[in-house]
Amino acid sequence: MDQKTDVVDLVSTLLDSGKYKEALSVPNKKQYAESFKDNCWDLISIVVSKVENDTITLKPSLYGACEELLSVIIEKATPEEALLEIIEQIEVAKNDAQFSIILNPLQKLLKKLSVKRGRSLEWCLNSISTYIEAIPIPDHHLEGKERLLMDSDSNARRIVHVYSLLPSFYQPFVEELSKNDCNNKTVYIIAAFLISLFGKPLIYMDLDPESGINSQLRQCCETILKDVCTLVKNILKFMPYLENSYKESQIANSKKKTSDNDDDVHPYEHREKINVTTLSGLFYLTFSGDFVVPDYAIPQVFSHEYMVHNILLSVNHFLQFAEYGPQIKGLTLCNNILNLYENKTSHTFLTLSIHYDLCKSLINLSIYSSYETVRKNSVKLIGIHINKFDYKGRIMLIKYIIDIANHSGMIGYAITQYKNSLDEAFKESYLPECFSGAQFLNMVKKICYLPYGVESDLVELADQIITALNFLRYLALKDAENKTGIRECFPIIETDYLDNLRTGLNMSKAHYEMKLKELEESKDICSKEDKVSINIGGKMLDKIPTKNKKEIIHSALNAFHLIEGLVGRLTECVHINKAHVYNE
């Protein structure tokens, strides 16, 4: 048996048998000294393989022996060869304990390679990034205070633990670079690595200050963010990178071809590090208002409008995720960044598509998100977004919502926003042009719209119809002087809208009353129940108990009676408004 096999097997056997002192004495024994040095590569993998997640708790002496052996191996090994093996051990690490025990030897090796560190450092950091990104994200449908339960999730604990290991590993290099005040590629390499940490899995974690302002992960994020600021000085320099990566993400199957082996590619151009997700994480930490950011890192060199437009790209990206973590981060960032806008910001800024993309994303979340908190916050932000603009800008966004929402409640919300803006405009010395004439008529047509005329589903459209009728009644009473031109709209309102509504109401009431009569007259519920079906919002409800069917029918009939009453009151208000002309 050759000497190589002897020393490797010897160390392995001694560790397995609990003879830790003997194992530590092997490199100091003359007969093993040369072989130990020649076999450092294999010894690294053997020592690391002895460590499990519970080793430090159940066998602290073994863990300590492995740490000490790795330190000796690093001292005796050729740095370049040992580094390659350490990188491989990170890539094949079976648990976080192995990953953890590797970091200190890796740091020592990189310090030894100070002259040729750049490329080696990049390889090491890439391996660390790959390991971190492979940690499964917590998969729980929790929101609000329920998120505190994530502390018991094994993957969440893994993420917190691994992130907490990183600052002590990389900070010596940050300090070294900051002292030298250099602007070399190593700065970019470390900065790109740190920014990559703000992507997956961090964006899925709870960083809400209400859930624990002094949590270990929040503190770790603040440390990493501060170190990014130390290296790059100006966080805003990444806005052009955000714009580019966002555009790339919007193109299906878009892949920017970069290679870590290409020395000509700037570290900020590697999309696996600097991409729309990691930059969104960076700007969330910087602008959400929940983290401390050095003043020098956000120089006042850009207009608030430019900053808002760019950071809204991050917001919209977060809102595309299905998970609670990214969604709530997007909403938090959106709320804070919109505050940078002045009230009555010019509608000219709405030439940028991001505002409509944001509006669409918020609509989708407010209707379809699995989380109540997200739905409510999305609706609130739609209103905040709209009301940041001047009247013309508000109308542009409101029209967009009405055109794309395809949801009665959301269209009703948009109509309410229009009503509130018009009510505010009435208090001005003169009514803005966008609330009168052809522009006003166009809006009235959008509001008074029944997609299928008299055959429209009035149950499905109830919220929209009720809001529209209340708006028209308010306007008929409010605008006695016809500032908006409402009187010229009355023929359209009465003929194209109210007449169709009355006919539709009569048809719908007759249909539902007939169904209710069938249910009430049924003597044999079991046999009759299968024969009576109800169509609600285009869905057949035929497999529900009779009692529930009756409740549904009564609810629909109540909605019809409410709409009918509003139609009657609106008709009276229209007559009063018309009569005002004759009394003048």
Coordinates of C-alpha atoms in Angstrom, one line a residue:
M1 CA 0.0 0.0 0.0
D2 CA 1.5 3.4 -1.0
Q3 CA 2.2 6.2 1.4
K4 CA -0.6 8.4 -0.1
T5 CA -3.3 6.0 0.7
D6 CA -1.8 5.4 4.2
V7 CA -2.0 9.0 5.4
V8 CA -5.4 9.7 4.0
D9 CA -6.9 6.5 5.4
L10 CA -5.1 7.0 8.6
V11 CA -6.6 10.5 9.2
S12 CA -10.0 9.2 8.2
T13 CA -9.8 6.2 10.5
L14 CA -8.6 8.2 13.5
L15 CA -11.5 10.7 13.0
D16 CA -14.1 7.9 12.7
S17 CA -12.8 6.2 15.8
G18 CA -12.9 9.4 17.9
K19 CA -9.1 9.6 18.2
Y20 CA -9.0 13.3 17.5
K21 CA -5.7 14.1 19.2
E22 CA -4.0 11.4 17.3
A23 CA -5.5 12.7 14.0
L24 CA -4.2 16.2 14.8
S25 CA -0.7 14.9 15.5
V26 CA -0.4 13.2 12.1
P27 CA 1.0 16.2 10.2
N28 CA 3.6 16.7 12.9
K29 CA 5.0 13.2 12.8
K30 CA 8.1 12.9 10.7
Q31 CA 7.0 9.7 8.9
Y32 CA 3.8 11.4 7.7
A33 CA 4.9 14.9 7.1
E34 CA 5.8 14.7 3.4
S35 CA 2.9 12.5 2.5
F36 CA 0.5 14.8 4.4
K37 CA 1.7 17.7 2.4
D38 CA 1.5 15.8 -0.9
N39 CA -2.1 14.6 -0.2
C40 CA -3.7 17.8 1.0
W41 CA -6.1 17.7 -1.9
D42 CA -7.6 14.4 -0.8
L43 CA -7.3 15.3 2.9
I44 CA -9.6 18.3 2.4
S45 CA -12.4 16.3 1.0
I46 CA -12.0 13.5 3.7
V47 CA -12.1 16.0 6.6
V48 CA -15.0 18.0 5.2
S49 CA -17.0 14.8 4.6
K50 CA -16.9 14.0 8.4
V51 CA -19.1 17.0 9.2
E52 CA -22.9 16.8 9.5
N53 CA -25.4 19.4 10.5
D54 CA -25.6 18.1 14.0
T55 CA -21.8 17.4 14.5
I56 CA -21.1 20.7 16.2
T57 CA -23.9 19.9 18.8
L58 CA -23.5 16.1 19.2
K59 CA -19.7 15.8 18.6
P60 CA -18.1 19.2 19.2
S61 CA -14.7 17.6 19.6
L62 CA -14.9 16.1 16.1
Y63 CA -16.0 19.5 14.6
G64 CA -13.1 21.2 16.4
A65 CA -10.7 18.6 15.2
C66 CA -11.9 19.0 11.6
E67 CA -11.6 22.8 11.8
E68 CA -8.0 22.5 13.1
L69 CA -7.0 19.9 10.5
L70 CA -8.3 22.1 7.7
S71 CA -6.3 25.0 9.1
V72 CA -3.1 22.9 9.1
I73 CA -3.8 21.6 5.6
I74 CA -4.2 25.1 4.3
E75 CA -0.9 26.1 5.8
K76 CA 0.9 23.2 4.3
A77 CA -0.8 22.9 0.9
T78 CA 0.0 24.7 -2.3
P79 CA -2.5 27.6 -2.2
E80 CA -3.7 27.3 -5.8
E81 CA -4.3 23.5 -5.6
A82 CA -6.0 23.8 -2.2
L83 CA -8.2 26.6 -3.5
L84 CA -9.5 24.4 -6.3
E85 CA -10.4 21.7 -3.9
I86 CA -12.1 24.0 -1.5
I87 CA -14.2 25.5 -4.4
E88 CA -15.2 21.9 -5.4
Q89 CA -16.1 21.2 -1.8
I90 CA -18.5 24.2 -1.8
E91 CA -20.1 22.9 -4.9
V92 CA -20.6 19.4 -3.6
A93 CA -21.3 20.4 0.1
K94 CA -24.1 18.1 1.4
N95 CA -25.1 20.3 4.3
D96 CA -24.7 23.8 5.8
A97 CA -22.2 22.6 8.3
Q98 CA -19.8 21.6 5.5
F99 CA -20.4 24.9 3.8
S100 CA -19.7 26.7 7.1
I101 CA -16.5 24.9 8.0
I102 CA -15.1 25.6 4.5
L103 CA -15.4 29.4 4.7
N104 CA -12.6 30.2 7.1
P105 CA -10.0 28.1 5.2
L106 CA -11.2 29.6 2.0
Q107 CA -10.7 33.1 3.4
K108 CA -7.1 32.2 4.5
L109 CA -6.3 30.9 1.1
L110 CA -7.6 34.0 -0.6
K111 CA -5.5 36.2 1.7
K112 CA -2.4 34.2 0.7
L113 CA -3.2 34.9 -3.0
S114 CA -3.3 38.6 -2.6
V115 CA -1.4 39.3 -5.9
K116 CA -3.4 36.8 -8.0
R117 CA -6.7 37.0 -6.1
G118 CA -9.0 38.6 -8.6
R119 CA -9.9 35.6 -10.7
S120 CA -9.7 33.2 -7.8
L121 CA -11.9 35.3 -5.7
E122 CA -14.5 35.4 -8.5
W123 CA -14.6 31.6 -8.8
C124 CA -15.0 31.3 -5.0
L125 CA -17.8 33.8 -4.8
N126 CA -19.6 32.2 -7.8
S127 CA -19.5 28.9 -5.9
I128 CA -20.9 30.5 -2.8
S129 CA -23.7 32.2 -4.8
T130 CA -24.6 28.9 -6.5
Y131 CA -24.8 27.1 -3.1
I132 CA -27.0 29.9 -1.6
E133 CA -29.4 30.0 -4.6
A134 CA -29.9 26.3 -4.4
I135 CA -31.4 26.5 -0.9
P136 CA -35.2 25.8 -1.3
I137 CA -37.4 28.7 -0.5
P138 CA -40.0 28.5 2.3
D139 CA -43.2 27.3 0.8
H140 CA -46.1 28.5 3.0
H141 CA -49.2 30.5 2.2
L142 CA -48.8 32.7 5.3
E143 CA -49.4 36.5 5.6
G144 CA -49.5 39.1 8.3
K145 CA -48.6 37.9 11.8
E146 CA -48.8 34.3 10.5
R147 CA -45.4 35.0 8.9
L148 CA -43.8 34.7 12.3
L149 CA -44.4 30.9 12.0
M150 CA -41.8 30.9 9.2
D151 CA -39.2 31.0 12.0
S152 CA -39.9 27.3 12.5
D153 CA -39.4 26.4 8.8
S154 CA -36.2 24.5 8.2
N155 CA -35.4 26.2 4.9
A156 CA -36.0 29.7 6.4
R157 CA -33.6 28.9 9.3
R158 CA -31.1 27.6 6.7
I159 CA -31.3 30.9 4.8
V160 CA -30.8 33.0 7.9
H161 CA -27.9 30.8 9.1
V162 CA -26.0 30.8 5.8
Y163 CA -26.5 34.6 5.3
S164 CA -25.2 35.2 8.8
L165 CA -21.9 33.4 7.9
L166 CA -21.1 35.7 4.9
P167 CA -20.1 39.1 6.4
S168 CA -17.3 37.7 8.5
F169 CA -16.0 35.9 5.4
Y170 CA -15.9 38.7 2.8
Q171 CA -15.5 41.8 5.0
P172 CA -11.7 41.6 5.3
F173 CA -11.5 42.0 1.5
V174 CA -13.9 45.0 1.6
E175 CA -11.9 46.6 4.3
E176 CA -8.7 46.0 2.4
L177 CA -10.2 47.6 -0.8
S178 CA -11.7 50.5 1.1
K179 CA -8.3 51.4 2.7
N180 CA -6.6 51.4 -0.6
D181 CA -9.4 53.4 -2.1
C182 CA -8.9 51.5 -5.4
N183 CA -11.4 51.2 -8.2
N184 CA -10.1 47.9 -9.7
K185 CA -12.0 44.9 -10.9
T186 CA -11.9 43.2 -7.5
V187 CA -14.2 46.0 -6.2
Y188 CA -16.6 45.2 -9.0
I189 CA -16.4 41.4 -8.4
I190 CA -17.2 41.7 -4.7
A191 CA -19.9 44.3 -5.2
A192 CA -21.6 42.1 -7.9
F193 CA -21.5 39.2 -5.4
L194 CA -23.0 41.2 -2.6
I195 CA -25.8 42.5 -4.9
S196 CA -26.5 38.9 -6.0
L197 CA -27.3 38.1 -2.4
F198 CA -30.3 40.4 -2.6
G199 CA -32.0 38.1 -5.1
K200 CA -33.1 34.5 -4.5
P201 CA -33.7 33.3 -1.8
L202 CA -33.7 36.6 0.1
I203 CA -36.6 38.1 -1.7
Y204 CA -38.8 35.3 -0.4
M205 CA -37.9 36.0 3.2
D206 CA -39.8 38.2 5.7
L207 CA -37.9 41.5 6.1
D208 CA -40.9 43.5 7.4
P209 CA -39.8 45.5 10.4
E210 CA -43.1 44.8 12.1
S211 CA -42.2 41.1 12.2
G212 CA -39.0 41.8 14.0
I213 CA -37.0 44.9 13.5
N214 CA -33.9 43.5 15.1
S215 CA -34.1 40.1 13.4
Q216 CA -30.8 38.4 12.5
L217 CA -31.6 38.4 8.8
R218 CA -32.5 42.1 8.7
Q219 CA -29.3 43.0 10.5
C220 CA -27.3 40.9 8.1
C221 CA -29.1 42.7 5.1
E222 CA -28.2 46.0 6.6
T223 CA -24.5 44.9 6.9
I224 CA -24.3 43.7 3.3
L225 CA -26.1 46.8 2.0
K226 CA -23.6 49.0 4.0
D227 CA -20.7 47.1 2.5
V228 CA -22.1 47.5 -1.0
C229 CA -22.3 51.3 -0.4
T230 CA -18.7 51.2 0.9
L231 CA -17.5 49.6 -2.4
V232 CA -19.6 51.4 -5.0
K233 CA -20.2 54.7 -3.2
N234 CA -23.2 55.6 -5.4
I235 CA -26.1 53.1 -5.5
L236 CA -27.9 55.0 -8.2
K237 CA -25.2 54.0 -10.7
F238 CA -27.0 50.7 -11.1
M239 CA -30.2 52.3 -12.5
P240 CA -29.0 52.0 -16.1
Y241 CA -28.3 48.3 -15.4
L242 CA -31.8 47.9 -14.0
E243 CA -33.3 49.4 -17.1
N244 CA -31.4 47.1 -19.4
S245 CA -32.0 44.0 -17.4
Y246 CA -35.7 44.8 -17.1
K247 CA -36.0 45.2 -20.8
E248 CA -34.3 41.9 -21.3
S249 CA -36.6 40.2 -18.8
Q250 CA -39.6 41.5 -20.8
I251 CA -38.5 39.7 -23.9
A252 CA -39.4 36.0 -24.0
N253 CA -36.5 33.6 -23.8
S254 CA -34.1 36.5 -23.7
K255 CA -30.6 35.5 -22.7
K256 CA -27.6 37.8 -22.5
K257 CA -24.6 35.8 -23.4
T258 CA -21.9 36.3 -20.8
S259 CA -19.3 33.9 -19.4
D260 CA -17.5 33.9 -16.2
N261 CA -14.4 32.8 -18.1
D262 CA -14.4 35.9 -20.3
D263 CA -12.0 38.4 -18.8
D264 CA -13.3 41.1 -21.0
V265 CA -16.8 41.0 -19.5
H266 CA -17.4 43.5 -16.7
P267 CA -18.6 41.8 -13.5
Y268 CA -21.7 44.0 -13.6
E269 CA -22.6 42.6 -17.0
H270 CA -22.9 39.0 -15.7
R271 CA -26.7 38.5 -15.6
E272 CA -26.4 35.7 -13.1
K273 CA -25.2 38.3 -10.6
I274 CA -26.6 41.7 -11.8
N275 CA -30.1 41.1 -13.1
V276 CA -33.6 42.5 -12.6
T277 CA -34.2 40.4 -9.5
T278 CA -31.0 41.1 -7.6
L279 CA -31.2 44.8 -8.5
S280 CA -34.8 44.9 -7.4
G281 CA -33.7 43.5 -4.1
L282 CA -31.0 46.1 -3.9
F283 CA -33.4 49.0 -4.6
Y284 CA -36.0 47.5 -2.2
L285 CA -33.4 47.6 0.6
T286 CA -32.4 51.1 -0.4
F287 CA -35.7 52.8 -1.0
S288 CA -38.3 50.9 1.1
G289 CA -37.6 53.1 4.1
D290 CA -37.1 50.0 6.3
F291 CA -33.3 49.9 6.2
V292 CA -30.5 52.4 7.1
V293 CA -28.6 53.6 4.0
P294 CA -25.6 56.0 4.2
D295 CA -26.5 59.4 2.8
Y296 CA -23.5 59.4 0.4
A297 CA -24.8 56.3 -1.3
I298 CA -27.8 58.2 -2.7
P299 CA -26.4 61.5 -4.2
Q300 CA -29.0 64.0 -5.3
V301 CA -27.9 63.9 -8.9
F302 CA -31.1 62.6 -10.5
S303 CA -34.6 64.1 -10.5
H304 CA -37.2 62.4 -8.4
E305 CA -39.1 61.6 -11.6
Y306 CA -36.2 59.7 -13.1
M307 CA -35.7 57.8 -9.9
V308 CA -39.4 56.9 -9.6
H309 CA -39.6 55.7 -13.2
N310 CA -36.6 53.4 -12.7
I311 CA -37.4 52.0 -9.3
L312 CA -41.0 51.3 -10.5
L313 CA -39.4 48.8 -12.8
S314 CA -38.3 46.9 -9.7
V315 CA -41.7 47.3 -8.2
N316 CA -43.4 45.8 -11.3
H317 CA -40.9 43.0 -11.4
F318 CA -41.7 42.0 -7.8
L319 CA -45.4 42.1 -8.5
Q320 CA -45.0 39.4 -11.2
F321 CA -44.1 36.8 -8.6
A322 CA -46.8 34.5 -7.2
E323 CA -45.2 34.3 -3.7
Y324 CA -46.1 36.6 -0.8
G325 CA -42.5 37.7 -0.1
P326 CA -41.8 39.4 -3.4
Q327 CA -45.3 40.7 -3.8
I328 CA -45.3 42.5 -0.4
K329 CA -41.8 43.9 -1.0
G330 CA -43.0 45.3 -4.3
L331 CA -46.0 46.9 -2.6
T332 CA -43.9 48.3 0.2
L333 CA -41.4 49.8 -2.3
C334 CA -44.2 51.2 -4.5
N335 CA -45.8 53.0 -1.6
N336 CA -42.6 54.6 -0.5
I337 CA -41.3 55.5 -3.9
L338 CA -44.5 57.1 -5.1
N339 CA -44.1 59.6 -2.2
L340 CA -41.1 61.1 -4.1
Y341 CA -43.6 62.4 -6.6
E342 CA -45.1 65.9 -6.1
N343 CA -48.9 66.1 -5.9
K344 CA -50.4 66.8 -9.3
T345 CA -47.4 65.6 -11.2
S346 CA -47.7 66.3 -14.9
H347 CA -49.6 63.8 -17.1
T348 CA -46.7 64.0 -19.5
F349 CA -44.8 61.4 -17.4
L350 CA -47.5 58.9 -18.3
T351 CA -45.9 58.6 -21.8
L352 CA -43.7 56.0 -20.1
S353 CA -45.2 52.5 -20.3
I354 CA -44.1 51.5 -16.7
H355 CA -47.0 53.4 -15.3
Y356 CA -49.5 51.3 -17.2
D357 CA -47.5 48.1 -16.5
L358 CA -47.7 48.9 -12.8
C359 CA -51.4 49.7 -13.0
K360 CA -52.0 46.3 -14.7
S361 CA -50.0 44.4 -12.2
L362 CA -51.8 46.1 -9.3
I363 CA -55.1 45.3 -10.8
N364 CA -54.2 41.6 -11.2
L365 CA -53.0 41.4 -7.6
S366 CA -56.0 43.2 -6.2
I367 CA -58.3 40.7 -7.9
Y368 CA -56.3 37.4 -8.1
S369 CA -53.7 37.4 -5.3
S370 CA -54.0 34.5 -2.8
Y371 CA -53.3 36.9 0.0
E372 CA -55.8 39.3 1.5
T373 CA -53.1 41.8 2.7
V374 CA -51.8 42.0 -0.9
R375 CA -55.2 42.5 -2.4
K376 CA -56.1 45.3 0.0
N377 CA -52.7 47.0 -0.4
S378 CA -52.9 46.7 -4.2
V379 CA -56.3 48.5 -4.3
K380 CA -54.9 51.2 -2.0
L381 CA -51.9 51.8 -4.2
I382 CA -54.0 52.0 -7.4
G383 CA -55.7 55.0 -5.7
I384 CA -52.4 56.5 -4.5
H385 CA -50.8 56.1 -8.0
I386 CA -53.8 57.8 -9.7
N387 CA -54.0 60.7 -7.3
K388 CA -50.3 61.6 -7.7
F389 CA -51.0 63.1 -11.1
D390 CA -52.8 66.1 -12.4
Y391 CA -56.4 65.8 -13.4
K392 CA -55.6 64.8 -17.0
G393 CA -53.1 62.2 -15.8
R394 CA -55.7 60.7 -13.4
I395 CA -58.2 60.4 -16.2
M396 CA -55.6 58.7 -18.4
L397 CA -55.0 56.0 -15.8
I398 CA -58.7 55.7 -14.9
K399 CA -59.6 55.1 -18.5
Y400 CA -56.9 52.5 -18.7
I401 CA -58.3 50.7 -15.7
I402 CA -61.8 50.7 -17.1
D403 CA -60.6 49.4 -20.4
I404 CA -58.5 46.5 -19.1
A405 CA -59.9 45.5 -15.7
N406 CA -62.8 43.2 -16.9
H407 CA -63.9 43.1 -13.2
S408 CA -67.0 44.8 -12.0
G409 CA -65.6 45.8 -8.6
M410 CA -62.3 47.2 -10.0
I411 CA -64.2 49.2 -12.7
G412 CA -66.5 50.5 -9.9
Y413 CA -63.4 51.5 -8.0
A414 CA -62.1 53.4 -11.0
I415 CA -65.4 55.2 -11.4
T416 CA -65.2 56.2 -7.8
Q417 CA -61.7 57.6 -8.4
Y418 CA -63.1 59.6 -11.3
K419 CA -66.0 60.9 -9.2
N420 CA -63.6 62.0 -6.4
S421 CA -61.3 63.8 -8.8
L422 CA -64.3 65.6 -10.4
D423 CA -65.6 66.6 -7.0
E424 CA -62.1 68.0 -6.2
A425 CA -62.0 69.8 -9.5
F426 CA -65.4 71.5 -8.9
K427 CA -63.7 73.3 -6.0
E428 CA -61.2 75.0 -8.4
S429 CA -61.9 78.5 -9.8
Y430 CA -62.7 76.9 -13.1
L431 CA -63.4 73.4 -14.2
P432 CA -60.4 71.8 -16.0
E433 CA -61.1 71.1 -19.7
C434 CA -60.6 67.4 -19.3
F435 CA -63.8 67.2 -17.2
S436 CA -66.0 68.8 -19.9
G437 CA -66.9 68.6 -23.6
A438 CA -65.9 65.7 -25.7
Q439 CA -63.5 64.3 -23.1
F440 CA -66.3 64.1 -20.5
L441 CA -68.7 62.6 -23.0
N442 CA -66.2 59.9 -23.8
M443 CA -65.8 59.1 -20.1
V444 CA -69.6 58.9 -19.6
K445 CA -69.8 56.4 -22.5
K446 CA -67.2 54.2 -20.8
I447 CA -69.0 54.4 -17.4
C448 CA -72.5 53.8 -18.9
Y449 CA -71.5 50.6 -20.7
L450 CA -73.4 47.3 -20.7
P451 CA -71.2 44.9 -22.8
Y452 CA -74.2 42.8 -24.0
G453 CA -76.9 45.4 -23.8
V454 CA -80.2 44.2 -22.2
E455 CA -78.7 40.6 -22.1
S456 CA -75.7 41.7 -19.9
D457 CA -75.3 39.7 -16.7
L458 CA -76.5 42.3 -14.1
V459 CA -75.4 40.1 -11.2
E460 CA -71.8 40.0 -12.4
L461 CA -71.9 43.8 -13.3
A462 CA -73.7 44.8 -10.1
D463 CA -70.8 46.7 -8.4
Q464 CA -69.9 48.6 -11.6
I465 CA -73.6 49.5 -12.3
I466 CA -74.3 50.6 -8.7
T467 CA -71.2 52.8 -8.7
A468 CA -72.0 54.3 -12.1
L469 CA -75.6 55.1 -11.1
N470 CA -74.4 56.8 -7.9
F471 CA -71.9 58.8 -9.9
L472 CA -74.5 59.9 -12.4
R473 CA -76.9 60.9 -9.7
Y474 CA -74.2 62.9 -7.9
L475 CA -73.4 64.7 -11.1
A476 CA -77.0 65.5 -12.0
L477 CA -77.4 67.1 -8.6
K478 CA -74.0 68.7 -8.4
D479 CA -73.7 70.2 -11.9
A480 CA -76.8 72.3 -12.0
E481 CA -74.8 74.9 -14.1
N482 CA -73.9 72.2 -16.6
K483 CA -70.1 72.9 -16.4
T484 CA -69.3 69.4 -17.5
G485 CA -71.9 69.3 -20.3
I486 CA -73.8 66.6 -18.5
R487 CA -77.1 67.8 -20.0
E488 CA -75.8 67.0 -23.5
C489 CA -75.1 63.5 -22.2
F490 CA -78.6 62.9 -20.8
P491 CA -80.0 61.5 -24.1
I492 CA -77.3 58.8 -24.2
I493 CA -77.7 58.1 -20.5
E494 CA -81.4 57.7 -20.7
T495 CA -81.7 55.9 -24.0
D496 CA -78.6 53.8 -24.3
Y497 CA -78.1 53.1 -20.6
L498 CA -81.2 53.4 -18.4
D499 CA -83.7 52.0 -20.9
N500 CA -81.4 49.0 -21.4
L501 CA -81.0 48.6 -17.6
R502 CA -84.7 48.7 -17.0
T503 CA -85.3 46.0 -19.7
G504 CA -82.4 43.9 -18.4
L505 CA -83.7 44.3 -14.8
N506 CA -87.1 43.1 -15.8
M507 CA -85.7 40.1 -17.6
S508 CA -83.3 39.2 -14.8
K509 CA -85.9 39.6 -12.1
A510 CA -88.4 37.4 -14.0
H511 CA -85.7 34.7 -14.5
Y512 CA -84.6 34.6 -10.9
E513 CA -88.2 34.8 -9.5
M514 CA -89.1 31.9 -11.7
K515 CA -86.2 29.8 -10.3
L516 CA -87.1 30.8 -6.8
K517 CA -90.7 29.7 -7.4
E518 CA -89.5 26.4 -8.8
L519 CA -87.5 25.8 -5.6
E520 CA -90.3 26.9 -3.2
E521 CA -93.0 24.8 -5.0
S522 CA -90.9 21.7 -5.1
K523 CA -92.4 19.0 -2.9
D524 CA -89.7 16.4 -3.5
I525 CA -86.5 18.3 -2.8
C526 CA -84.2 15.4 -3.6
S527 CA -85.6 14.8 -7.0
K528 CA -86.4 18.4 -7.8
E529 CA -83.0 19.7 -6.7
D530 CA -81.2 18.1 -9.6
K531 CA -83.6 19.7 -12.1
V532 CA -83.2 23.3 -10.8
S533 CA -80.0 25.0 -11.9
I534 CA -78.8 28.6 -11.5
N535 CA -76.5 30.6 -13.8
I536 CA -74.5 33.2 -11.8
G537 CA -71.9 35.2 -13.6
G538 CA -71.7 32.6 -16.4
K539 CA -71.3 29.7 -14.0
M540 CA -73.9 26.9 -13.5
L541 CA -74.6 26.3 -9.9
D542 CA -76.5 23.0 -9.9
K543 CA -74.7 20.9 -7.3
I544 CA -75.4 23.0 -4.1
P545 CA -78.1 22.5 -1.4
T546 CA -81.5 24.1 -2.0
K547 CA -81.1 26.4 1.0
N548 CA -77.9 27.9 -0.5
K549 CA -79.6 28.2 -3.9
K550 CA -82.3 30.3 -2.3
E551 CA -79.8 32.5 -0.6
I552 CA -78.1 33.1 -3.9
I553 CA -81.3 34.0 -5.6
H554 CA -82.4 36.3 -2.8
S555 CA -79.0 38.0 -2.9
A556 CA -79.4 38.6 -6.7
L557 CA -82.9 39.9 -6.3
N558 CA -81.8 42.3 -3.6
A559 CA -79.1 43.6 -6.0
F560 CA -81.8 44.1 -8.7
H561 CA -84.0 46.0 -6.3
L562 CA -81.1 48.2 -5.3
I563 CA -80.2 48.9 -8.9
E564 CA -83.9 49.5 -9.7
G565 CA -84.2 52.1 -6.9
L566 CA -81.0 53.8 -8.0
V567 CA -82.3 54.0 -11.6
G568 CA -85.5 55.6 -10.3
R569 CA -83.7 58.2 -8.2
L570 CA -81.3 59.0 -11.1
T571 CA -84.2 59.5 -13.4
E572 CA -85.7 62.0 -10.9
C573 CA -82.4 63.8 -10.6
V574 CA -82.1 64.0 -14.4
H575 CA -85.5 65.6 -14.6
I576 CA -84.6 68.1 -11.8
N577 CA -81.4 69.0 -13.7
K578 CA -83.4 69.5 -16.9
A579 CA -86.0 71.6 -15.1
H580 CA -83.2 73.9 -13.8
V581 CA -82.8 75.1 -17.4
Y582 CA -86.4 76.2 -17.7
N583 CA -86.3 78.0 -14.3
E584 CA -83.3 80.1 -15.3

